[in-house]
PDB file of C-alpha atoms in Angstrom:
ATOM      1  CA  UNK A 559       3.805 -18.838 -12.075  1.00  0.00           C
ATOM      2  CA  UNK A 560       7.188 -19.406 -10.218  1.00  0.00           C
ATOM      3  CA  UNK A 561       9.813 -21.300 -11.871  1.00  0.00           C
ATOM      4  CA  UNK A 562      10.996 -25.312 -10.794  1.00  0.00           C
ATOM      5  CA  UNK A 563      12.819 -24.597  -7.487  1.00  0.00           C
ATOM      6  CA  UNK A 564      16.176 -24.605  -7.569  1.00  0.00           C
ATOM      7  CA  UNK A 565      17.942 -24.996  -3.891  1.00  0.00           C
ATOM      8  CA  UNK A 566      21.408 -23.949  -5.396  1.00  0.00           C
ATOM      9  CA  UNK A 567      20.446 -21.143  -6.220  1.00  0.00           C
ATOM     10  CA  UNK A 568      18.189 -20.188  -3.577  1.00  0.00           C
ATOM     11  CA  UNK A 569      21.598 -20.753  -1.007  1.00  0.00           C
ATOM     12  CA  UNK A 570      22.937 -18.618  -3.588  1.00  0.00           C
ATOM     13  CA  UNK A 571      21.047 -15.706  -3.297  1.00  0.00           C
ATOM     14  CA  UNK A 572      21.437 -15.416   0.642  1.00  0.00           C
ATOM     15  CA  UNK A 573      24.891 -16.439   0.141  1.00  0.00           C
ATOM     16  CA  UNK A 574      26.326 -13.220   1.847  1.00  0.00           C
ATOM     17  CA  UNK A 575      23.799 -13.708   5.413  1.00  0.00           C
ATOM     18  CA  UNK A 576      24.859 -17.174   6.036  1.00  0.00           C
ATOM     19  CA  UNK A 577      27.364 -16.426   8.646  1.00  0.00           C
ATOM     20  CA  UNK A 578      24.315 -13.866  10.202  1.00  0.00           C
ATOM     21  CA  UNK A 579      21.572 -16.796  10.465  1.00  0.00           C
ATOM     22  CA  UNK A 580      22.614 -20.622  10.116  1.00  0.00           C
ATOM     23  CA  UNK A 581      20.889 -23.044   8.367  1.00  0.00           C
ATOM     24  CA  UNK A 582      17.774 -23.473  10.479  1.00  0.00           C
ATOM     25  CA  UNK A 583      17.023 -19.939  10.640  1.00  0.00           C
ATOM     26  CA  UNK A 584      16.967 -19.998   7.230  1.00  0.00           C
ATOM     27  CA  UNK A 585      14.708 -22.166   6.650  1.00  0.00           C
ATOM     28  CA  UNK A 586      12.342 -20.052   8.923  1.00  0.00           C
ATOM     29  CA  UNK A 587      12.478 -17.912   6.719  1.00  0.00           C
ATOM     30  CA  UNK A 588      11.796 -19.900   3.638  1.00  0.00           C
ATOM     31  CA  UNK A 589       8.691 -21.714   4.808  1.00  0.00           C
ATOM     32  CA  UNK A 590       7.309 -18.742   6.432  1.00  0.00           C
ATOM     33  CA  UNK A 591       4.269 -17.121   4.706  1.00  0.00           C
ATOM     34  CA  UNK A 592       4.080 -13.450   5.124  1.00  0.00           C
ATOM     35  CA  UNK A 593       0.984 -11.514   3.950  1.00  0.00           C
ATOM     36  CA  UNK A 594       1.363  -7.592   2.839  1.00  0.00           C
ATOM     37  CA  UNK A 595      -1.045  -5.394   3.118  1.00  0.00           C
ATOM     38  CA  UNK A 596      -0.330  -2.285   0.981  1.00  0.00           C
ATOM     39  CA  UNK A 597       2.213  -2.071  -1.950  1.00  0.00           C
ATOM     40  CA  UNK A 598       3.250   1.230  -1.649  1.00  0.00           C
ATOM     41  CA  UNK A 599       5.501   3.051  -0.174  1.00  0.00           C
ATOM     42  CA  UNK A 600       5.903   1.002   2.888  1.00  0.00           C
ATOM     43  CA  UNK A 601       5.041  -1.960   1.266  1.00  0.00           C
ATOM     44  CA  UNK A 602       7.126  -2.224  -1.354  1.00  0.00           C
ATOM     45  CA  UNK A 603      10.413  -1.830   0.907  1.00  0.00           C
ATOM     46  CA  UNK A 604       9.243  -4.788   2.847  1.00  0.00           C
ATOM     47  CA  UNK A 605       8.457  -7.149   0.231  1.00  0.00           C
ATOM     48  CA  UNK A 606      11.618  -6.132  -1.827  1.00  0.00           C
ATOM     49  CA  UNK A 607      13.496  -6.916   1.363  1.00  0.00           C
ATOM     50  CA  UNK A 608      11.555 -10.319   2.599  1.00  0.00           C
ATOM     51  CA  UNK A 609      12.225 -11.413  -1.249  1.00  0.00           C
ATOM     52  CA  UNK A 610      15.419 -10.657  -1.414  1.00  0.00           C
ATOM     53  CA  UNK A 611      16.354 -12.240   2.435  1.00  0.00           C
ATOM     54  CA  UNK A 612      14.545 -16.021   1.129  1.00  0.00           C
ATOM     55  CA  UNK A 613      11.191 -15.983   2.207  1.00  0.00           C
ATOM     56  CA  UNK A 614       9.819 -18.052  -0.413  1.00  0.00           C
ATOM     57  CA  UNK A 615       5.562 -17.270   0.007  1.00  0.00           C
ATOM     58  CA  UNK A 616       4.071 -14.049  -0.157  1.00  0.00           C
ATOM     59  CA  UNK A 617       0.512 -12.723  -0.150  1.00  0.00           C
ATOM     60  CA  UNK A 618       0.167  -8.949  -1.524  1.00  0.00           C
ATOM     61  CA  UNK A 619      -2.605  -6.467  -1.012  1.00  0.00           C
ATOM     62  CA  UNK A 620      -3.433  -3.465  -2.755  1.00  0.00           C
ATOM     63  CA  UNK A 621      -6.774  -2.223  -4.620  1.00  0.00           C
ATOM     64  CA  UNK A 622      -4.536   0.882  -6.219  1.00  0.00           C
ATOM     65  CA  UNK A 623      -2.959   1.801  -9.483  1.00  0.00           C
ATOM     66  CA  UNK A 624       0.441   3.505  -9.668  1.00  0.00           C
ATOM     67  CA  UNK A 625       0.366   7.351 -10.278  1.00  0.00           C
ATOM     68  CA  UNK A 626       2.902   9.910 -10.556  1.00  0.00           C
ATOM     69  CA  UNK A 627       2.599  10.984  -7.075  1.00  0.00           C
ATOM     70  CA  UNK A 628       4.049   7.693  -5.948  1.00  0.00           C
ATOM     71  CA  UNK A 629       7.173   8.598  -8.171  1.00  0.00           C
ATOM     72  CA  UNK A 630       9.042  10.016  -4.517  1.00  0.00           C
ATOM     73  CA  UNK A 631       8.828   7.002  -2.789  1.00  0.00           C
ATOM     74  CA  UNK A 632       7.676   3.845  -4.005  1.00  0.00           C
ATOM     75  CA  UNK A 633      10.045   1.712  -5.004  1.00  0.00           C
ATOM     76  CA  UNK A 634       7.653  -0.723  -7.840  1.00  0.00           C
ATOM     77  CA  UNK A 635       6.992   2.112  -9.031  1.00  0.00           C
ATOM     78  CA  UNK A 636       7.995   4.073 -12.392  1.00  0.00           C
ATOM     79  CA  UNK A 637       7.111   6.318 -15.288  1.00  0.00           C
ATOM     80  CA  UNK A 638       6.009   3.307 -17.256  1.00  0.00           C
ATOM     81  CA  UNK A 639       4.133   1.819 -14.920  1.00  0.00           C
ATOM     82  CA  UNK A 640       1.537   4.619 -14.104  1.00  0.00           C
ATOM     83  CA  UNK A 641      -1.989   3.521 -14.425  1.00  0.00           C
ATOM     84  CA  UNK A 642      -1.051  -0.230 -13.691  1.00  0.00           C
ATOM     85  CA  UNK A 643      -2.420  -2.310 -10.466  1.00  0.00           C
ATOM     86  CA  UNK A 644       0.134  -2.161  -7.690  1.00  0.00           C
ATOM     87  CA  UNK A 645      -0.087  -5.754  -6.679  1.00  0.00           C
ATOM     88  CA  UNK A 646       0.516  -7.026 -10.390  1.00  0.00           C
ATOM     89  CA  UNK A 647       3.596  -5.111 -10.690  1.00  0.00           C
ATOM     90  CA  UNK A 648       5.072  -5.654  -7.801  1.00  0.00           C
ATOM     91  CA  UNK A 649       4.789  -9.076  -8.526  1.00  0.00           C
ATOM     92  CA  UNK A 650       6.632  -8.774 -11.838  1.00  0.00           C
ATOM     93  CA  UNK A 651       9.128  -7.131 -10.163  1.00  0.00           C
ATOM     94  CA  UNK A 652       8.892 -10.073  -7.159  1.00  0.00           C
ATOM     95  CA  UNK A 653       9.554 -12.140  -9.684  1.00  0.00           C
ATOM     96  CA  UNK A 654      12.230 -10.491 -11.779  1.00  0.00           C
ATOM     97  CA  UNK A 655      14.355 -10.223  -8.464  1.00  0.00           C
ATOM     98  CA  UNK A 656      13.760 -14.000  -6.880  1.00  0.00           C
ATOM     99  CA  UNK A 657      12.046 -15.953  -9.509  1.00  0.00           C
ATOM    100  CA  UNK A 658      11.331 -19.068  -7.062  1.00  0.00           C
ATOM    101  CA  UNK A 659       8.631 -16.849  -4.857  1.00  0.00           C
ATOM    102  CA  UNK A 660       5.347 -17.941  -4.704  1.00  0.00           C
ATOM    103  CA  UNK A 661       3.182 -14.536  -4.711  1.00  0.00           C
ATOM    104  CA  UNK A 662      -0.555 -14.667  -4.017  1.00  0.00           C
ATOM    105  CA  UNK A 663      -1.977 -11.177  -5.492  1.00  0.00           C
ATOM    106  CA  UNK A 664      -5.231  -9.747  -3.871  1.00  0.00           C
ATOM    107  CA  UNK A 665      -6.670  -7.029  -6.113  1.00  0.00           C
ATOM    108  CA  UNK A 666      -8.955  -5.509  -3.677  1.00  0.00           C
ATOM    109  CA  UNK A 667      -9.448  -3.533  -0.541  1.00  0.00           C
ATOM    110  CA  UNK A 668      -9.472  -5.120   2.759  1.00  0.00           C
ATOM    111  CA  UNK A 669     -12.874  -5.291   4.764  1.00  0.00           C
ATOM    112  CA  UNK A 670     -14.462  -6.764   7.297  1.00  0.00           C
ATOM    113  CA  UNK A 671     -15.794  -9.034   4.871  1.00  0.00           C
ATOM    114  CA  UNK A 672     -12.933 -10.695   3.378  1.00  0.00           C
ATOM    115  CA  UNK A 673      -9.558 -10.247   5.927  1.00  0.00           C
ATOM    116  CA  UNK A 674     -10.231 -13.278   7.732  1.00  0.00           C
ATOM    117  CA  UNK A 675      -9.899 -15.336   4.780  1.00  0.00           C
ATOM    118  CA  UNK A 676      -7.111 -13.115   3.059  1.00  0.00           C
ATOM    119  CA  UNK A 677      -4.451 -13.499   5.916  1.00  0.00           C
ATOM    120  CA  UNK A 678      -5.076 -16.923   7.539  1.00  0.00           C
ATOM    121  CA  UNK A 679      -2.673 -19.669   7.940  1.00  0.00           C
ATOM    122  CA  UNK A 680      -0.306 -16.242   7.138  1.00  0.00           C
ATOM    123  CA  UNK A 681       2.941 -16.804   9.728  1.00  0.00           C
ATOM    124  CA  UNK A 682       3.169 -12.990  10.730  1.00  0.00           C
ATOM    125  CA  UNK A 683       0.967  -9.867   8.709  1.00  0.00           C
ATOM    126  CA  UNK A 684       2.351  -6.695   7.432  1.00  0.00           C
ATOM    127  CA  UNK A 685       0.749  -3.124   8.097  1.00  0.00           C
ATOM    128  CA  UNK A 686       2.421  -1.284   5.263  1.00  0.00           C
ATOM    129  CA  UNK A 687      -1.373   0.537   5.405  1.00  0.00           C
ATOM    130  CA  UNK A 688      -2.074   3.998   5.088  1.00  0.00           C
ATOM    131  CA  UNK A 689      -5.402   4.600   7.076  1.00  0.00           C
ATOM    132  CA  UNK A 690      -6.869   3.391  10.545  1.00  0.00           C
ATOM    133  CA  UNK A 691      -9.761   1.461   9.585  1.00  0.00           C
ATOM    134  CA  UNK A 692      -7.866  -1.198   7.466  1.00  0.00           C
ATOM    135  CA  UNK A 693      -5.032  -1.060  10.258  1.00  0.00           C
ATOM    136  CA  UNK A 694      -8.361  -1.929  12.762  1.00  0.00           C
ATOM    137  CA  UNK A 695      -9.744  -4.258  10.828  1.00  0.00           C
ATOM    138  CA  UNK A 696      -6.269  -6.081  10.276  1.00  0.00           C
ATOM    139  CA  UNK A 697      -5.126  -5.693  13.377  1.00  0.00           C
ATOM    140  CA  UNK A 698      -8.433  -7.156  15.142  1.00  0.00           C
ATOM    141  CA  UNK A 699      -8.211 -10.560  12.413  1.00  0.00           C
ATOM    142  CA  UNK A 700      -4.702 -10.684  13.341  1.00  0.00           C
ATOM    143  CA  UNK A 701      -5.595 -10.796  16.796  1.00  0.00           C
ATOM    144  CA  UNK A 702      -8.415 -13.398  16.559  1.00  0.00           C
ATOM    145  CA  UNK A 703      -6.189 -15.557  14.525  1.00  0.00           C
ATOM    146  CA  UNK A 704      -2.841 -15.292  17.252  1.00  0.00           C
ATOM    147  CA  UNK A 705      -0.957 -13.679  13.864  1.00  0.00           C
ATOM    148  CA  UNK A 706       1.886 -11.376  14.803  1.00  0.00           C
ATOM    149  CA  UNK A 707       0.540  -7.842  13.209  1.00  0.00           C
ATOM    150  CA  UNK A 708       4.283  -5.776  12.569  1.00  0.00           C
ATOM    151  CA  UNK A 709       2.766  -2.079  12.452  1.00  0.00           C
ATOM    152  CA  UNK A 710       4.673   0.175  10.656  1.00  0.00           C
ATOM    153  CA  UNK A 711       3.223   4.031  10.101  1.00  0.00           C
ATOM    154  CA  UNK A 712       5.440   7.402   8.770  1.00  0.00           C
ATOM    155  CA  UNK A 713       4.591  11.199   9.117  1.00  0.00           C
ATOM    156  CA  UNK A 714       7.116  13.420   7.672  1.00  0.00           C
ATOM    157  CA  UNK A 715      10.524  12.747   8.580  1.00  0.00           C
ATOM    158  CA  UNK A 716       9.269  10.359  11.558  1.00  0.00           C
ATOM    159  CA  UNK A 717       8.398   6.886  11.089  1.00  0.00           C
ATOM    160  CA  UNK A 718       7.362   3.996  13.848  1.00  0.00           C
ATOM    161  CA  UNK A 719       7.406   0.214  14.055  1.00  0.00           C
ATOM    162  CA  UNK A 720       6.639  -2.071  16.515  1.00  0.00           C
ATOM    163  CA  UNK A 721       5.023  -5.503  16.626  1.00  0.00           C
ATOM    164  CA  UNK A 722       1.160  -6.384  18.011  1.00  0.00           C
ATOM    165  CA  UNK A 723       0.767 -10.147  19.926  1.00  0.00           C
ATOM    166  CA  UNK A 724      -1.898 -11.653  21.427  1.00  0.00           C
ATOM    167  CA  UNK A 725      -0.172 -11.149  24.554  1.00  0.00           C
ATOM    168  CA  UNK A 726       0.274  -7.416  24.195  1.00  0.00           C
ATOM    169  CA  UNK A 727      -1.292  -4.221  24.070  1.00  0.00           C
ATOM    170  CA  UNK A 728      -3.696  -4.386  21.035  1.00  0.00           C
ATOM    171  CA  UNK A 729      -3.215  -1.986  17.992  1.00  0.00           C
ATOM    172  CA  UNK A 730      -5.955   0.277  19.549  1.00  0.00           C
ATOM    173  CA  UNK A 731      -5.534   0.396  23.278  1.00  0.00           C
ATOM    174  CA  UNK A 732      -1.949   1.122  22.374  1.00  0.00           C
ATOM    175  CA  UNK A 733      -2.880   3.879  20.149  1.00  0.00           C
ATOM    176  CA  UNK A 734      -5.851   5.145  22.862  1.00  0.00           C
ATOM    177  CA  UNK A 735      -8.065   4.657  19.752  1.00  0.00           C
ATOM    178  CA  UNK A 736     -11.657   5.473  20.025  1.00  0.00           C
ATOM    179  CA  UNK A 737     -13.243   2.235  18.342  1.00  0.00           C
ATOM    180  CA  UNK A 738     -11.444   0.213  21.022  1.00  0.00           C
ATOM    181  CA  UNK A 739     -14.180  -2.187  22.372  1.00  0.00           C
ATOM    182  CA  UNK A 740     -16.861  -1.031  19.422  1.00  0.00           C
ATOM    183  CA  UNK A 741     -18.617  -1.968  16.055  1.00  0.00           C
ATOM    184  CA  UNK A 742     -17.106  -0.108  13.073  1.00  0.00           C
ATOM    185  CA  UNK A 743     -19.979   1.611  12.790  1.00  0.00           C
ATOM    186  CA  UNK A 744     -20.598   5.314  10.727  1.00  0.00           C
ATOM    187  CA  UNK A 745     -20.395   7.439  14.048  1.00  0.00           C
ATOM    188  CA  UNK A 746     -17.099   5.557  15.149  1.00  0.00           C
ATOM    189  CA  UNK A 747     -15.481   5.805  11.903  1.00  0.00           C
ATOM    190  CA  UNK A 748     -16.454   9.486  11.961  1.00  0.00           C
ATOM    191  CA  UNK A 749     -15.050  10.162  14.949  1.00  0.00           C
ATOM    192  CA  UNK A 750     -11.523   8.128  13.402  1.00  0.00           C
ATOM    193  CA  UNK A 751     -11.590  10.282  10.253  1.00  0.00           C
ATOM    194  CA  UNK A 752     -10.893  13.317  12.639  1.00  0.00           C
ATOM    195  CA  UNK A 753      -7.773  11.957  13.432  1.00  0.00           C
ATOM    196  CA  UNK A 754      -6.509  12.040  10.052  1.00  0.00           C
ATOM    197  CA  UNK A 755      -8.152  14.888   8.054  1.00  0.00           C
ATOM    198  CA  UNK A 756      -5.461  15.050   5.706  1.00  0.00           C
ATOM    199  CA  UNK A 757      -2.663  12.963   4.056  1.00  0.00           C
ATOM    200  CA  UNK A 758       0.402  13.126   5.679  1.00  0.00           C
ATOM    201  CA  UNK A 759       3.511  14.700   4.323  1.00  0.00           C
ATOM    202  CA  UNK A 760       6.230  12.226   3.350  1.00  0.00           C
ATOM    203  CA  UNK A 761       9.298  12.448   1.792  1.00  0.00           C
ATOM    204  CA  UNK A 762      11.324   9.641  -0.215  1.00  0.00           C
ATOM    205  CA  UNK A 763      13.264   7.668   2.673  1.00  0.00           C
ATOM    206  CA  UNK A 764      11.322   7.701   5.358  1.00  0.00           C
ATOM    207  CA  UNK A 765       8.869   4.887   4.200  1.00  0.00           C
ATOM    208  CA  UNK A 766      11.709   2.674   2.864  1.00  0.00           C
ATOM    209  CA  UNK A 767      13.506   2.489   5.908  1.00  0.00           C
ATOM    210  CA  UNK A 768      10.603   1.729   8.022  1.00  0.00           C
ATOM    211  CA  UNK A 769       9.953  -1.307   5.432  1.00  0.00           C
ATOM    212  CA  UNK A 770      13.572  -2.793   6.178  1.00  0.00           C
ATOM    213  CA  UNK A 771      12.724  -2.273  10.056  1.00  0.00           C
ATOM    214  CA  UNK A 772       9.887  -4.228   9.600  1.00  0.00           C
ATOM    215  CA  UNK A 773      11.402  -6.833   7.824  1.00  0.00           C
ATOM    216  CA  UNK A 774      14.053  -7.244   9.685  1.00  0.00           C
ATOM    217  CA  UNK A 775      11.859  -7.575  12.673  1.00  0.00           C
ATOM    218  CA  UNK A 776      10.303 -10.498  10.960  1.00  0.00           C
ATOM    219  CA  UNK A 777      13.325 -11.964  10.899  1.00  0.00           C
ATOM    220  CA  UNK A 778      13.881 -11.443  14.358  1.00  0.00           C
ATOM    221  CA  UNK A 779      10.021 -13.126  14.970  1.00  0.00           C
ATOM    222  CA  UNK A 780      11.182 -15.642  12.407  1.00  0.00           C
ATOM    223  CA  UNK A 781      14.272 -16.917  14.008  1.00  0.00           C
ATOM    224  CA  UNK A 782      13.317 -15.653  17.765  1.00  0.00           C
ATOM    225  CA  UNK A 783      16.878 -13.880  17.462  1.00  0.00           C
ATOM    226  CA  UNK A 784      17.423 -10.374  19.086  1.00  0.00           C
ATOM    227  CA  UNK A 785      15.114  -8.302  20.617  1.00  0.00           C
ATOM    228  CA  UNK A 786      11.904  -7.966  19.226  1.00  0.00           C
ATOM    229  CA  UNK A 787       9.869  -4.435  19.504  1.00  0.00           C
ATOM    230  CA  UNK A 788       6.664  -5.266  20.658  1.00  0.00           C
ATOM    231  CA  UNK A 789       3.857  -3.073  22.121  1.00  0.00           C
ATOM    232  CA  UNK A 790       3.484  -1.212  24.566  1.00  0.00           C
ATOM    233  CA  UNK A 791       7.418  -0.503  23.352  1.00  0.00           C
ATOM    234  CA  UNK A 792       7.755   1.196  19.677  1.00  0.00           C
ATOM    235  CA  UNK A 793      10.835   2.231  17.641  1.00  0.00           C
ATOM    236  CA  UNK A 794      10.400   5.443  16.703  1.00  0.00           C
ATOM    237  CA  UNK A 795      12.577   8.039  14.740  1.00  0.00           C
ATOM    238  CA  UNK A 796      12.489  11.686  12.864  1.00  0.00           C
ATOM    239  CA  UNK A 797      15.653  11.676  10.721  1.00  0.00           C
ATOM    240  CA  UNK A 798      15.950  15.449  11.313  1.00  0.00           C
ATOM    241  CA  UNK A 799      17.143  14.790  15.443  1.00  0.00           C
ATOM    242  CA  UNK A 800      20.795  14.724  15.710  1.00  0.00           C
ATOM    243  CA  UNK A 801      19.929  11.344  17.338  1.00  0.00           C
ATOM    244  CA  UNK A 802      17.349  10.028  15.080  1.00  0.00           C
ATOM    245  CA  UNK A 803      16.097   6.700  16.748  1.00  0.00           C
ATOM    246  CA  UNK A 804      14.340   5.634  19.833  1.00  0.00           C
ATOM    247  CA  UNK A 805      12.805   3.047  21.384  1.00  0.00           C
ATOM    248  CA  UNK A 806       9.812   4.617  23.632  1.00  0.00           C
ATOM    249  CA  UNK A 807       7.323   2.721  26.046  1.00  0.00           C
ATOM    250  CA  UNK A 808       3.488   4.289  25.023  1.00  0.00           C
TER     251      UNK A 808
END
């Protein structure tokens, strides 16, 4: 349960972006809801951002528990939180940062079933995901629902972001995906699984700073400040290129 809202403090906090965004953008922010899907690597960069910026209603997604694999990467993570559920820690730590955020936990894996009631009346939707079919199935509710669906994806030292509309390229004709115009059925989630036989190598930055891209493109959605990445265009980078980042047309 949050604490009694205190403005004061709450001006307080994002004391130090004032002179970035004025007073209106602010409050944008603040009475924006933003819904998470993942709490992980990618996810936990963008929530600990979005908290920390003044966005004041989250909804959090995740059906894992922390394990010592996640050490590398994820920031809610820790030695003495192995074994624990994702979504309740990182709202502990939500809540140990900003105390005035309202978090909504979901426990549970998004499906077809229950994403259309998980991310309505959401202002934009977070892929911090880590496999096509949820991104599909998120991406297509989004849609539906006129959501703005910020994508976000790593592989190695690369990492991507851009931003899905309902007047843009959709998540799968961007991505020439196979299930574009079908069912989710066995055969076309077979032929998906191809695509990603085995988990992809990542190492401890690379998800983090996609998290604060995608955040800060919210803001940009937020305040309609800046240039927003939207499809068919994607910001991509590989940290290992002398020049690292990119903004591509697909």
């Amino acid at each position: 349960m949050t604490k009694k809202y205190d403005e004061t403090t709450y001006w307080e906090i994002i004391n130090r972006q004032k002179e970035i965004l004025n007073k209106k953008e602010q409050l944008k922010l603040k009475n924006s809801e933003i819904t998470v899907i993942g709490c992980g690597g990618i996810g936990g960069a963008v929530i600990e951002m979005l908290t920390r910026m003044g966005v004041d209603h989250l909804k959090i997604i995740d059906k894992d528990k922390f394990d010592v694999s996640n050490i590398n990467r994820q920031l809610m993570s820790s030695m003495d939180r192995l074994g624990q559920s994702k979504t309740e820690v990182t709202k502990e730590i939500i809540n140990s940062i900003n105390p005035f955020v309202e978090v909504e936990t979901f426990n549970t894996e998004l499906d077809e079933e229950n994403v259309d009631d998980i991310i309505q009346n959401s202002t934009i939707v977070v892929d911090a995901l880590d496999n096509l079919k949820a991104r599909i199935i998120t991406s297509r509710s989004a849609l539906k629902q006129k959501i703005p669906f910020v994508h976000g994806a790593i592989h190695g030292t690369m990492g991507q972001v851009t931003t899905f509309t309902s007047e843009t390229p959709t998540y799968e004709e961007l991505f020439k995906l196979s299930s574009l115009g079908h069912d989710l059925t066995e055969k076309v989630l077979m032929d998906l699984n191809k695509l990603t036989r085995t988990t992809p190598p990542v190492i401890g930055p690379i998800p983090n700073i996609v998290g604060c891209l995608q955040a800060f493109e919210i803001v940009k959605i937020l305040t309609g400040r800046g240039n927003i990445i939207t499809s068919p265009e994607v910001l991509v980078f590989d940290l290992m290129k002398k020049k690292p980042f990119s903004v591509v047309k697909f």
